[in-house]
Short mmCIF file of C-alpha atoms and ligand atoms in Angstrom, two decimals:
data_model
loop_
_atom_site.label_atom_id
_atom_site.label_comp_id
_atom_site.label_asym_id
_atom_site.label_seq_id
_atom_site.Cartn_x
_atom_site.Cartn_y
_atom_site.Cartn_z
CA UNK A 22 33.72 16.88 -11.13
CA UNK A 23 30.04 15.05 -10.55
CA UNK A 24 28.07 16.70 -7.24
CA UNK A 25 28.41 15.47 -4.05
CA UNK A 26 25.44 12.72 -3.34
CA UNK A 27 24.20 13.50 0.32
CA UNK A 28 24.30 10.97 3.05
CA UNK A 29 20.76 9.92 3.66
CA UNK A 30 19.91 9.86 -0.25
CA UNK A 31 23.24 7.14 -0.33
CA UNK A 32 21.75 5.09 2.90
CA UNK A 33 18.37 4.94 1.31
CA UNK A 34 19.85 3.58 -1.41
CA UNK A 35 21.75 1.14 -0.28
CA UNK A 36 19.35 -0.09 1.57
CA UNK A 37 17.16 -0.53 -0.97
CA UNK A 38 19.95 -2.95 -2.93
CA UNK A 39 20.08 -5.20 0.50
CA UNK A 40 19.74 -8.73 -0.16
CA UNK A 41 19.23 -10.44 3.46
CA UNK A 42 21.33 -13.53 3.96
CA UNK A 43 19.76 -16.55 3.71
CA UNK A 44 21.70 -18.51 5.92
CA UNK A 45 20.44 -19.42 8.86
CA UNK A 46 20.70 -22.62 11.84
CA UNK A 47 18.96 -23.56 14.67
CA UNK A 48 20.33 -22.64 17.81
CA UNK A 49 19.57 -23.43 21.99
CA UNK A 50 18.32 -20.36 23.27
CA UNK A 51 20.81 -19.86 25.84
CA UNK A 52 23.37 -19.73 22.66
CA UNK A 53 21.11 -17.47 20.91
CA UNK A 54 21.59 -13.45 22.64
CA UNK A 55 22.92 -11.32 20.38
CA UNK A 56 21.67 -13.07 16.56
CA UNK A 57 19.30 -11.98 14.81
CA UNK A 58 15.50 -14.15 14.21
CA UNK A 59 15.01 -15.96 11.13
CA UNK A 60 11.45 -16.76 11.96
CA UNK A 61 8.60 -15.58 13.80
CA UNK A 62 7.88 -16.76 17.26
CA UNK A 63 4.41 -17.79 17.86
CA UNK A 64 2.77 -18.92 20.79
CA UNK A 65 1.59 -21.68 21.92
CA UNK A 66 0.27 -21.34 24.91
CA UNK A 67 -1.81 -18.62 26.60
CA UNK A 68 1.16 -16.81 29.38
CA UNK A 69 0.31 -17.03 32.21
CA UNK A 70 -1.79 -20.71 30.84
CA UNK A 71 -4.20 -20.19 33.87
CA UNK A 72 -6.22 -17.50 36.20
CA UNK A 73 -3.70 -17.68 38.92
CA UNK A 74 -2.98 -15.47 42.58
CA UNK A 75 -0.57 -12.43 42.17
CA UNK A 76 -0.12 -12.89 46.18
CA UNK A 77 -0.43 -14.78 49.06
CA UNK A 78 -3.36 -15.03 50.79
CA UNK A 79 -7.00 -16.26 50.43
CA UNK A 80 -8.81 -17.39 47.44
CA UNK A 81 -12.64 -16.69 47.83
CA UNK A 82 -15.94 -16.71 45.76
CA UNK A 83 -16.67 -12.61 46.61
CA UNK A 84 -20.92 -13.55 45.21
CA UNK A 85 -20.93 -15.63 48.07
CA UNK A 86 -23.63 -14.07 50.08
CA UNK A 87 -21.48 -15.72 53.56
CA UNK A 88 -18.81 -13.99 52.67
CA UNK A 89 -18.14 -10.28 54.14
CA UNK A 90 -15.66 -8.11 56.59
CA UNK A 91 -15.45 -9.19 60.16
CA UNK A 92 -16.51 -13.17 58.90
CA UNK A 93 -15.02 -15.85 60.73
CA UNK A 94 -14.08 -18.81 57.76
CA UNK A 95 -12.83 -21.98 57.67
CA UNK A 96 -9.80 -22.43 55.70
CA UNK A 97 -10.85 -25.32 53.21
CA UNK A 98 -7.31 -25.96 51.22
CA UNK A 99 -4.58 -24.71 49.87
CA UNK A 100 -2.63 -24.14 46.80
CA UNK A 101 1.00 -23.43 46.74
CA UNK A 102 2.76 -22.45 43.01
CA UNK A 103 2.68 -25.86 41.02
CA UNK A 104 -0.25 -27.80 42.17
CA UNK A 105 -4.02 -27.10 41.35
CA UNK A 106 -6.14 -28.09 44.30
CA UNK A 107 -10.07 -28.58 44.76
CA UNK A 108 -13.12 -26.54 43.85
CA UNK A 109 -13.92 -23.97 46.29
CA UNK A 110 -16.62 -25.41 48.78
CA UNK A 111 -19.01 -22.23 49.93
CA UNK A 112 -18.21 -20.46 52.81
CA UNK A 113 -14.73 -21.04 52.73
CA UNK A 114 -11.52 -19.59 51.82
CA UNK A 115 -8.95 -21.21 49.72
CA UNK A 116 -5.08 -20.78 51.04
CA UNK A 117 -3.24 -19.48 47.97
CA UNK A 118 0.01 -18.51 47.24
CA UNK A 119 1.53 -16.58 44.54
CA UNK A 120 2.04 -18.00 40.89
CA UNK A 121 -1.06 -20.78 42.32
CA UNK A 122 -3.58 -21.97 40.22
CA UNK A 123 -7.32 -19.99 41.16
CA UNK A 124 -9.32 -22.92 42.21
CA UNK A 125 -12.23 -23.34 40.54
CA UNK A 126 -15.37 -20.93 42.03
CA UNK A 127 -13.04 -18.70 43.44
CA UNK A 128 -13.12 -15.28 41.62
CA UNK A 129 -10.62 -13.04 44.54
CA UNK A 130 -7.50 -13.35 46.04
CA UNK A 131 -7.81 -11.21 49.48
CA UNK A 132 -4.19 -10.56 50.90
CA UNK A 133 -2.89 -12.22 53.33
CA UNK A 134 -2.33 -8.87 55.49
CA UNK A 135 -5.94 -8.08 55.66
CA UNK A 136 -6.33 -11.24 56.88
CA UNK A 137 -6.41 -12.31 60.82
CA UNK A 138 -6.15 -15.70 61.52
CA UNK A 139 -7.94 -16.32 65.25
CA UNK A 140 -7.77 -19.96 65.60
CA UNK A 141 -7.79 -22.43 63.42
CA UNK A 142 -10.13 -19.96 61.58
CA UNK A 143 -9.82 -16.80 58.92
CA UNK A 144 -10.95 -13.51 60.08
CA UNK A 145 -11.55 -10.57 56.55
CA UNK A 146 -10.27 -7.38 57.26
CA UNK A 147 -11.07 -5.78 54.87
CA UNK A 148 -13.01 -7.02 51.30
CA UNK A 149 -11.19 -6.83 47.96
CA UNK A 150 -13.10 -6.57 44.58
CA UNK A 151 -13.98 -9.25 41.87
CA UNK A 152 -10.49 -10.23 40.28
CA UNK A 153 -7.89 -7.92 42.53
CA UNK A 154 -4.92 -10.57 43.21
CA UNK A 155 -6.04 -12.57 40.16
CA UNK A 156 -3.73 -12.56 37.37
CA UNK A 157 -5.93 -13.59 34.75
CA UNK A 158 -4.91 -16.42 32.43
CA UNK A 159 -3.11 -15.05 28.73
CA UNK A 160 -2.49 -11.74 30.72
CA UNK A 161 0.93 -11.74 29.41
CA UNK A 162 0.65 -13.57 25.81
CA UNK A 163 -2.57 -15.54 24.57
CA UNK A 164 -2.16 -18.75 22.49
CA UNK A 165 -1.27 -17.65 18.00
CA UNK A 166 0.20 -14.58 19.16
CA UNK A 167 3.35 -13.54 17.16
CA UNK A 168 5.91 -12.70 20.18
CA UNK A 169 8.84 -11.35 18.19
CA UNK A 170 9.22 -11.26 14.98
CA UNK A 171 12.00 -12.25 12.27
CA UNK A 172 14.76 -9.75 12.10
CA UNK A 173 14.69 -9.00 15.97
CA UNK A 174 18.51 -9.13 17.54
CA UNK A 175 18.44 -11.07 20.84
CA UNK A 176 18.30 -9.10 23.71
CA UNK A 177 18.09 -11.11 27.17
CA UNK A 178 15.28 -10.52 28.07
CA UNK A 179 13.59 -11.72 24.56
CA UNK A 180 15.38 -14.88 25.23
CA UNK A 181 13.37 -15.17 28.58
CA UNK A 182 10.43 -14.07 26.81
CA UNK A 183 10.76 -16.68 23.86
CA UNK A 184 11.48 -19.02 26.99
CA UNK A 185 7.75 -18.29 28.58
CA UNK A 186 5.94 -19.58 25.92
CA UNK A 187 8.25 -23.00 25.19
CA UNK A 188 10.23 -22.47 23.01
CA UNK A 189 13.64 -24.09 23.47
CA UNK A 190 15.78 -24.02 19.99
CA UNK A 191 15.03 -20.93 17.30
CA UNK A 192 16.28 -20.50 13.93
CA UNK A 193 18.57 -17.26 13.52
CA UNK A 194 21.02 -15.49 10.61
CA UNK A 195 24.27 -17.19 10.46
CA UNK A 196 26.84 -14.34 11.11
CA UNK A 197 27.49 -12.47 7.81
CA UNK A 198 31.35 -12.98 6.90
CA UNK A 199 32.90 -9.68 5.38
CA UNK A 200 35.71 -9.32 3.94
CA UNK A 201 38.47 -6.77 5.72
CA UNK A 202 41.42 -5.05 3.56
CA UNK A 203 44.33 -2.63 4.35
CA UNK A 204 45.57 -0.89 1.36
CA UNK A 205 48.64 0.76 1.39
CA UNK A 206 52.07 0.31 0.90
CA UNK A 207 52.92 2.65 4.37
CA UNK A 208 51.21 0.17 6.66
CA UNK A 209 53.12 -1.99 9.01
CA UNK A 210 51.24 -4.06 11.46
CA UNK A 211 51.62 -3.37 15.10
CA UNK A 212 53.57 -6.22 16.22
CA UNK A 213 56.01 -4.43 13.23
CA UNK A 214 58.97 -1.90 13.36
CA UNK A 215 58.19 1.79 11.33
CA UNK A 216 60.54 2.73 9.71
CA UNK A 217 60.60 5.68 7.97
CA UNK A 218 57.38 7.41 6.18
CA UNK A 219 55.60 4.77 7.16
CA UNK A 220 52.71 3.58 9.63
CA UNK A 221 51.07 1.03 11.76
CA UNK A 222 47.44 -0.40 10.43
CA UNK A 223 45.31 0.72 13.00
CA UNK A 224 42.12 0.80 10.66
CA UNK A 225 41.39 -3.25 10.45
CA UNK A 226 41.64 -3.36 14.42
CA UNK A 227 39.38 -0.52 14.04
CA UNK A 228 36.54 -2.02 11.87
CA UNK A 229 37.39 -5.79 12.31
CA UNK A 230 36.16 -4.74 16.34
CA UNK A 231 33.05 -2.47 14.73
CA UNK A 232 32.00 -5.71 12.77
CA UNK A 233 32.56 -8.07 15.26
CA UNK A 234 30.15 -5.94 17.87
CA UNK A 235 27.89 -6.57 14.85
CA UNK A 236 27.87 -10.12 16.14
CA UNK A 237 29.17 -10.68 12.28
CA UNK A 238 32.59 -12.51 11.34
CA UNK A 239 35.82 -10.84 10.26
CA UNK A 240 37.64 -12.63 7.46
CA UNK A 241 41.07 -11.12 7.07
CA UNK A 242 42.19 -9.98 3.74
CA UNK A 243 45.23 -8.27 5.20
CA UNK A 244 47.68 -5.91 4.34
CA UNK A 245 47.39 -5.04 0.42
CA UNK A 246 49.50 -3.26 -1.24
CA UNK A 247 49.15 -0.16 -3.35
CA UNK A 248 49.23 -1.64 -7.56
CA UNK A 249 46.48 -3.17 -9.38
CA UNK A 250 48.19 -6.59 -9.20
CA UNK A 251 47.40 -6.98 -4.81
CA UNK A 252 44.36 -5.61 -5.22
CA UNK A 253 43.13 -7.38 -7.58
CA UNK A 254 44.11 -10.50 -5.68
CA UNK A 255 43.02 -9.50 -2.85
CA UNK A 256 39.58 -8.52 -3.72
CA UNK A 257 38.87 -11.79 -5.40
CA UNK A 258 39.64 -13.85 -2.59
CA UNK A 259 36.98 -11.81 -0.46
CA UNK A 260 34.15 -12.68 -2.80
CA UNK A 261 35.22 -16.21 -3.41
CA UNK A 262 34.31 -16.92 0.89
CA UNK A 263 32.88 -13.23 2.39
CA UNK A 264 29.36 -12.25 1.90
CA UNK A 265 31.02 -8.39 1.63
CA UNK A 266 33.69 -6.75 1.42
CA UNK A 267 35.29 -3.37 2.90
CA UNK A 268 38.70 -1.68 2.40
CA UNK A 269 40.54 0.99 3.92
CA UNK A 270 42.58 3.62 1.51
CA UNK A 271 43.06 3.70 -1.75
CA UNK A 272 39.67 5.15 -3.41
CA UNK A 273 41.06 9.14 -3.41
CA UNK A 274 41.76 10.21 -6.91
CA UNK A 275 45.64 9.58 -6.51
CA UNK A 276 47.65 7.58 -8.86
CA UNK A 277 48.42 5.46 -5.82
CA UNK A 278 45.13 4.23 -5.68
CA UNK A 279 43.84 1.47 -6.89
CA UNK A 280 40.87 0.02 -5.72
CA UNK A 281 38.29 2.11 -7.53
CA UNK A 282 40.02 0.73 -10.65
CA UNK A 283 40.40 -2.61 -9.54
CA UNK A 284 36.36 -3.06 -8.46
CA UNK A 285 35.21 -1.09 -11.89
CA UNK A 286 37.77 -4.77 -13.54
CA UNK A 287 36.22 -7.09 -11.77
CA UNK A 288 32.58 -6.08 -11.27
CA UNK A 289 31.14 -2.52 -10.74
CA UNK A 290 31.43 0.57 -9.20
CA UNK A 291 27.89 2.72 -8.50
CA UNK A 292 28.78 6.07 -6.56
CA UNK A 293 32.36 7.00 -4.68
CA UNK A 294 31.40 10.93 -4.03
CA UNK A 295 29.44 11.76 -1.17
CA UNK A 296 28.63 14.74 0.67
CA UNK A 297 30.08 13.78 4.28
CA UNK A 298 32.93 15.03 6.26
CA UNK A 299 35.12 13.06 6.74
CA UNK A 300 34.60 10.72 4.47
CA UNK A 301 34.37 12.01 1.67
CA UNK A 302 36.26 9.37 -1.09
CA UNK A 303 34.33 6.62 -0.24
CA UNK A 304 33.24 3.56 -2.73
CA UNK A 305 30.28 1.20 -3.21
CA UNK A 306 30.10 -1.26 -5.88
CA UNK A 307 30.52 -5.78 -6.41
CA UNK A 308 32.96 -7.46 -7.03
CA UNK A 309 31.80 -10.64 -9.02
CA UNK A 310 28.52 -10.04 -7.14
CA UNK A 311 29.84 -9.60 -4.09
CA UNK A 312 28.91 -5.95 -2.58
CA UNK A 313 31.99 -3.83 -1.72
CA UNK A 314 32.85 -0.95 0.39
CA UNK A 315 36.19 1.00 0.19
CA UNK A 316 36.45 3.41 2.98
CA UNK A 317 38.13 5.74 3.40
CA UNK A 318 41.95 5.32 4.54
CA UNK A 319 42.10 8.19 7.07
CA UNK A 320 40.99 6.49 10.10
CA UNK A 321 38.53 8.91 11.98
CA UNK A 322 36.92 8.75 7.64
CA UNK A 323 36.75 4.90 7.63
CA UNK A 324 35.70 4.94 11.73
CA UNK A 325 32.69 7.71 10.70
CA UNK A 326 31.57 5.79 7.36
CA UNK A 327 31.37 3.09 8.86
CA UNK A 328 28.58 3.53 11.00
CA UNK A 329 27.08 5.96 8.56
CA UNK A 330 26.49 4.24 5.26
CA UNK A 331 28.14 0.94 5.63
CA UNK A 332 27.01 -0.32 9.38
CA UNK A 333 22.79 0.32 8.35
CA UNK A 334 23.86 -2.07 4.86
CA UNK A 335 25.38 -4.37 6.31
CA UNK A 336 22.90 -4.47 9.41
CA UNK A 337 19.98 -5.13 6.35
CA UNK A 338 22.42 -8.33 4.45
CA UNK A 339 22.70 -9.55 8.33
CA UNK A 340 18.63 -9.87 8.38
CA UNK A 341 18.55 -7.16 10.75
CA UNK A 342 15.15 -4.76 10.79
CA UNK A 343 16.12 -2.51 12.52
CA UNK A 344 18.94 -0.62 10.72
CA UNK A 345 18.90 2.98 12.36
CA UNK A 346 21.32 4.47 14.12
CA UNK A 347 19.94 6.22 17.51
CA UNK A 348 20.46 9.48 18.10
CA UNK A 349 19.70 11.68 21.16
CA UNK A 350 19.50 15.84 21.09
CA UNK A 351 22.27 17.61 23.38
CA UNK A 352 22.98 21.12 23.52
CA UNK A 353 26.56 22.68 21.98
CA UNK A 354 28.77 24.36 24.21
CA UNK A 355 30.93 25.45 20.88
CA UNK A 356 30.56 27.47 18.26
CA UNK A 357 31.35 26.58 14.41
CA UNK A 358 31.35 27.87 11.32
CA UNK A 359 29.19 25.85 8.30
CA UNK A 360 30.51 23.25 5.55
CA UNK A 361 29.18 21.88 2.12
CA UNK A 362 29.32 18.58 3.59
CA UNK A 363 27.28 17.32 6.74
CA UNK A 364 30.30 17.11 9.15
CA UNK A 365 30.28 14.38 11.73
CA UNK A 366 31.92 16.06 14.76
CA UNK A 367 33.48 13.84 17.72
CA UNK A 368 31.86 14.86 21.13
CA UNK A 369 31.51 13.79 24.13
CA UNK A 370 28.49 14.22 26.16
CA UNK A 371 28.12 15.29 29.34
CA UNK A 372 25.02 16.72 31.68
CA UNK A 373 25.11 19.71 32.15
CA UNK A 374 22.66 19.84 35.13
CA UNK A 375 19.84 21.48 33.87
CA UNK A 376 18.33 17.45 32.85
CA UNK A 377 19.51 18.11 29.16
CA UNK A 378 23.34 16.55 27.65
CA UNK A 379 25.89 18.99 27.03
CA UNK A 380 28.05 18.06 23.61
CA UNK A 381 31.58 19.15 24.26
CA UNK A 382 33.59 19.12 20.88
CA UNK A 383 36.90 17.42 20.34
CA UNK A 384 39.72 20.13 19.50
CA UNK A 385 41.93 18.50 17.18
CA UNK A 386 38.39 17.51 14.45
CA UNK A 387 41.55 16.23 11.92
CA UNK A 388 40.44 13.06 10.01
CA UNK A 389 43.28 11.42 10.62
CA UNK A 390 43.20 12.35 14.53
CA UNK A 391 41.73 8.67 15.99
CA UNK A 392 42.66 10.16 19.82
CA UNK A 393 38.94 12.39 19.21
CA UNK A 394 37.60 8.38 18.06
CA UNK A 395 38.47 7.13 21.38
CA UNK A 396 37.95 10.20 23.55
CA UNK A 397 34.16 10.67 22.10
CA UNK A 398 31.29 8.66 23.07
CA UNK A 399 29.22 10.43 20.26
CA UNK A 400 29.57 11.47 16.98
CA UNK A 401 26.90 14.71 16.40
CA UNK A 402 26.03 15.60 13.13
CA UNK A 403 26.18 19.38 11.54
CA UNK A 404 24.14 19.89 8.52
CA UNK A 405 25.42 21.12 5.49
CA UNK A 406 25.32 24.97 5.57
CA UNK A 407 24.58 24.97 9.58
CA UNK A 408 25.80 27.47 12.19
CA UNK A 409 26.31 26.18 15.25
CA UNK A 410 26.53 28.57 17.97
CA UNK A 411 26.24 27.79 21.63
CA UNK A 412 23.73 26.54 23.04
CA UNK A 413 22.66 25.40 20.02
CA UNK A 414 20.98 21.68 19.84
CA UNK A 415 22.09 19.16 18.04
CA UNK A 416 21.57 15.82 17.17
CA UNK A 417 23.84 13.64 18.74
CA UNK A 418 24.51 9.78 17.97
CA UNK A 419 25.89 8.20 21.13
CA UNK A 420 28.80 5.53 20.34
CA UNK A 421 27.90 2.95 22.81
P1 AMP B 1495 44.68 6.74 1.43
O1 AMP B 1495 42.64 6.86 1.41
O2 AMP B 1495 44.71 5.45 0.89
O3 AMP B 1495 44.95 7.67 0.55
O4 AMP B 1495 44.77 6.96 2.79
C1 AMP B 1495 44.79 8.82 3.27
C2 AMP B 1495 45.37 8.61 4.59
O5 AMP B 1495 45.10 7.58 6.26
C3 AMP B 1495 46.00 8.61 4.98
O6 AMP B 1495 47.55 9.16 5.27
C4 AMP B 1495 47.00 6.92 4.96
O7 AMP B 1495 48.64 6.43 5.31
C5 AMP B 1495 45.87 6.49 6.16
N1 AMP B 1495 45.62 5.09 6.48
C6 AMP B 1495 45.30 4.75 5.27
N2 AMP B 1495 45.19 3.32 5.60
C7 AMP B 1495 45.53 2.84 7.33
C8 AMP B 1495 45.31 2.01 7.90
N3 AMP B 1495 45.20 0.75 7.17
N4 AMP B 1495 45.18 2.65 9.26
C9 AMP B 1495 46.05 3.47 9.72
N5 AMP B 1495 45.82 4.70 8.45
C10 AMP B 1495 45.92 4.24 6.87
MG1 MG B 1496 47.34 4.47 0.30
#
């Protein structure tokens, strides 16, 4: 039997093959949340566009010899945010408010709290240094600067940043279309009633949720019976309309497993034995040129392999540059013997009171135990041959 391929090698090989989607659309900024930027955003303005006051106070010229602590000065002008004032008159102050542009000739702002009103005049109680309380032009962004690069998933604060340089519409990638099929004669949709030997189709709901959480569109290829014909028909339908096809089940070595043969017939299969637990039988290939993932049928296995193996690939197809899963470190609060595949354990992370995270293991780690995934808030990685003892540091991947 061929040796099992390490998970990291599989992910690397997949990323090397993934060709980002070409379809982009131009959306209003407000519609672009969570989308992947398909262009660089270059500032055509300085932000801020002029030197302006960071505080409410008085603008003045620190180099004016008339200015000193204890001196009383006339307020010759007043500038609110949104307006421009006259150039500073020597030996006077200009009343200024936060965000208002500095008047020509002024180079500092004395905050209101460091002054005292004496009739019509203002006394200086403390002299600021040059440039104090002034936000210089371009402090945040310089004209010509790339503020965000293509491939970025747009967060609310990114929309704000783009707006701050006066861009109202952005090019983003259209959502990837992922064809999703569930194989197995035993499967019944949750709206139906199961008879002996049947189970409800749960994988569709988990996987479509995971796909939609990535901002992609699910094309439902339905329940697919365990025979060559039905499998090929579903695959071909997916290949016509989807950017990628994902199936669950039917990729093991039994004679009821038709997916591998069908994919080989319609395109090609690249690999399928991966050193990952749960989830060893996983197929990757293409159907008429459309990339195809055959995830294992066991619900926990399809969940884990989707996240660890399919997700980075799909993200790259979608045009995303950041494809890595975030990890943190946590202390095991359990012991566990080593294995010969890299294992992803369902754990809960909790603060252990010592400014560390503690990882608690779900007691039933079987690949059919969906409760473990729902209960968990992270997957802990157990390397091949790694013995885990309570107190050991574990690499964990938070699930949200
Ligand atoms: P298979 O990979 O087709 O041999 O399936 C492995 C196990 O996962 C079997 O117990 C199947 O009944 C189960 N299974 C397959 N597909 C699904 C599904 N869509 N939802 C829930 N369980 C499934
Ligand atoms: Mg099956």
